[in-house]
Amino acid sequence: MNWDYVVVGVVSLLALAMHVVLFVLVRRWMDRDLALSMAGDDPARRAWMLEKLAQAKREGVRRRDLQAWLERAASEAPGGRG
């Protein structure tokens, strides 16, 4: 058995797994930033929008529909602005 191929295979799989994890984390951060950008600086609105983001995830809102969904939620947020 040639260990060079095994090493290359293992390292390639680990690199691929790392990229997948980073991709998922960046998408989560982007979704969170989107929700928080609609909330402004008000801590109550920020908490509201983060809860609405969690609700959207539970309801299975598609990523391409998430911005519109969050905009509707922001318009219903306590404290106005929407």
Backbone as numpy.savetxt, mean C-alpha at the origin, in Angstrom:
# Nx Ny Nz CAx CAy CAz Cx Cy Cz
28.01 -33.60 -8.67 27.16 -32.42 -8.67 28.05 -31.18 -8.67
27.68 -30.24 -9.51 28.45 -29.01 -9.59 27.79 -27.97 -8.68
28.48 -27.61 -7.60 27.94 -26.70 -6.60 27.80 -25.27 -7.13
28.49 -24.95 -8.20 28.36 -23.60 -8.76 26.93 -23.34 -9.20
26.31 -24.32 -9.83 24.93 -24.14 -10.27 23.97 -24.01 -9.10
24.22 -24.75 -8.05 23.37 -24.69 -6.86 23.46 -23.31 -6.22
24.68 -22.82 -6.09 24.89 -21.49 -5.50 24.21 -20.41 -6.34
24.39 -20.46 -7.64 23.76 -19.47 -8.53 22.24 -19.57 -8.43
21.71 -20.75 -8.37 20.26 -20.93 -8.26 19.71 -20.39 -6.95
20.38 -20.71 -5.85 19.92 -20.24 -4.54 20.00 -18.72 -4.46
21.10 -18.15 -4.90 21.25 -16.69 -4.86 20.22 -16.02 -5.76
19.96 -16.60 -6.91 18.95 -16.03 -7.81 17.56 -16.06 -7.19
17.20 -17.17 -6.56 15.90 -17.27 -5.90 15.79 -16.28 -4.74
16.86 -16.12 -3.97 16.83 -15.16 -2.87 16.70 -13.73 -3.38
17.39 -13.41 -4.46 17.29 -12.08 -5.04 15.89 -11.81 -5.56
15.29 -12.79 -6.19 13.92 -12.65 -6.69 12.95 -12.45 -5.52
13.11 -13.23 -4.47 12.26 -13.09 -3.29 12.41 -11.71 -2.66
13.63 -11.20 -2.59 13.86 -9.87 -2.04 13.16 -8.80 -2.87
13.21 -8.93 -4.19 12.55 -7.97 -5.06 11.03 -8.00 -4.89
10.47 -9.17 -4.72 9.03 -9.29 -4.51 8.64 -8.62 -3.20
9.41 -8.86 -2.15 9.12 -8.26 -0.85 9.22 -6.74 -0.94
10.25 -6.24 -1.56 10.39 -4.79 -1.71 9.25 -4.20 -2.54
8.84 -4.89 -3.58 7.74 -4.43 -4.42 6.46 -4.30 -3.60
6.16 -5.30 -2.79 4.96 -5.29 -1.97 5.03 -4.17 -0.93
6.18 -4.02 -0.30 6.33 -2.96 0.70 6.18 -1.58 0.09
6.76 -1.34 -1.06 6.67 -0.03 -1.71 5.22 0.26 -2.09
4.50 -0.74 -2.58 3.09 -0.53 -2.92 2.28 -0.17 -1.69
2.53 -0.84 -0.57 1.83 -0.51 0.67 2.13 0.92 1.10
3.41 1.31 1.02 3.79 2.67 1.40 3.14 3.70 0.49
3.05 3.39 -0.80 2.43 4.31 -1.75 0.94 4.46 -1.44
0.26 3.37 -1.15 -1.16 3.43 -0.81 -1.38 4.24 0.48
-0.51 4.01 1.46 -0.61 4.75 2.73 -0.36 6.23 2.50
0.64 6.56 1.72 0.92 7.96 1.42 -0.23 8.61 0.67
-0.87 7.88 -0.23 -2.03 8.40 -0.95 -3.14 8.75 0.03
-3.44 7.84 0.94 -4.50 8.09 1.92 -4.15 9.27 2.81
-2.91 9.33 3.26 -2.51 10.42 4.16 -2.46 11.76 3.44
-2.15 11.75 2.17 -2.10 13.01 1.43 -3.49 13.62 1.31
-4.52 12.81 1.34 -5.89 13.31 1.28 -6.38 13.78 2.64
-5.65 13.46 3.69 -6.10 13.80 5.04 -5.54 15.13 5.52
-4.45 15.59 4.96 -3.86 16.83 5.44 -3.13 16.61 6.75
-3.11 17.66 7.59 -2.35 17.60 8.85 -3.19 17.27 10.07
-4.49 17.14 9.90 -5.38 16.86 11.01 -5.24 15.40 11.45
-4.83 15.18 12.70 -4.64 13.80 13.17 -5.92 12.95 13.09
-7.07 13.56 13.34 -8.32 12.79 13.28 -8.61 12.35 11.85
-8.39 13.23 10.89 -8.59 12.87 9.48 -7.59 11.83 9.02
-6.35 11.93 9.53 -5.34 10.94 9.16 -5.75 9.56 9.65
-6.23 9.48 10.88 -6.69 8.20 11.43 -7.89 7.69 10.63
-8.81 8.61 10.29 -9.98 8.25 9.49 -9.56 7.65 8.16
-8.63 8.31 7.48 -8.22 7.85 6.15 -7.46 6.53 6.23
-6.67 6.34 7.27 -5.98 5.05 7.41 -6.98 3.93 7.67
-8.04 4.23 8.43 -9.09 3.23 8.64 -9.82 2.94 7.34
-10.07 3.98 6.55 -10.73 3.78 5.26 -9.84 2.98 4.30
-8.53 3.20 4.36 -7.61 2.41 3.54 -7.69 0.93 3.95
-7.72 0.68 5.24 -7.84 -0.71 5.72 -9.18 -1.31 5.28
-10.23 -0.50 5.32 -11.55 -0.98 4.87 -11.51 -1.31 3.37
-10.86 -0.46 2.59 -10.76 -0.72 1.15 -10.03 -2.04 0.90
-8.99 -2.30 1.66 -8.25 -3.55 1.49 -9.14 -4.75 1.87
-9.89 -4.60 2.96 -10.79 -5.69 3.38 -11.87 -5.95 2.33
-12.35 -4.89 1.70 -13.41 -5.02 0.70 -12.87 -5.44 -0.66
-11.57 -5.49 -0.80 -10.98 -5.93 -2.05 -11.04 -4.91 -3.17
-10.95 -3.62 -2.81 -10.95 -2.57 -3.82 -9.69 -2.73 -4.67
-9.87 -2.74 -5.98 -8.72 -2.90 -6.88 -7.82 -1.68 -6.78
-6.57 -1.89 -7.00 -5.59 -0.81 -6.87 -5.89 0.33 -7.82
-6.33 0.04 -9.03 -6.60 1.11 -9.99 -7.81 1.93 -9.59
-8.69 1.38 -8.73 -9.87 2.09 -8.25 -9.66 2.73 -6.89
-8.51 2.49 -6.29 -8.28 2.91 -4.91 -8.32 4.43 -4.75
-7.73 5.17 -5.66 -7.70 6.62 -5.50 -9.11 7.20 -5.49
-9.94 6.81 -6.43 -11.31 7.31 -6.46 -12.07 6.88 -5.20
-11.86 5.67 -4.76 -12.52 5.17 -3.56 -12.12 6.01 -2.36
-10.82 6.29 -2.24 -10.34 7.09 -1.11 -10.82 8.54 -1.21
-10.93 9.06 -2.42 -11.44 10.43 -2.58 -12.89 10.52 -2.10
-13.68 9.51 -2.41 -15.06 9.49 -1.89 -15.06 9.40 -0.37
-14.19 8.58 0.18 -14.11 8.46 1.64 -13.65 9.78 2.25
-12.72 10.46 1.61 -12.24 11.74 2.14 -13.35 12.78 2.14
-14.24 12.72 1.18 -15.34 13.69 1.15 -16.34 13.44 2.26
-16.36 12.23 2.80 -17.26 11.89 3.91 -16.59 12.01 5.27
-15.31 12.36 5.28 -14.55 12.37 6.54 -15.08 13.43 7.49
-15.00 13.14 8.78 -15.42 14.16 9.77 -14.45 15.34 9.70
-14.98 16.51 9.89 -14.13 17.68 9.88 -14.13 18.42 8.55
-14.92 17.93 7.60 -15.05 18.64 6.32 -13.86 18.52 5.42
-13.59 19.54 4.69 -12.51 19.70 3.70 -12.79 18.99 2.41
-13.68 18.03 2.37 -13.93 17.30 1.15 -15.09 17.69 0.39
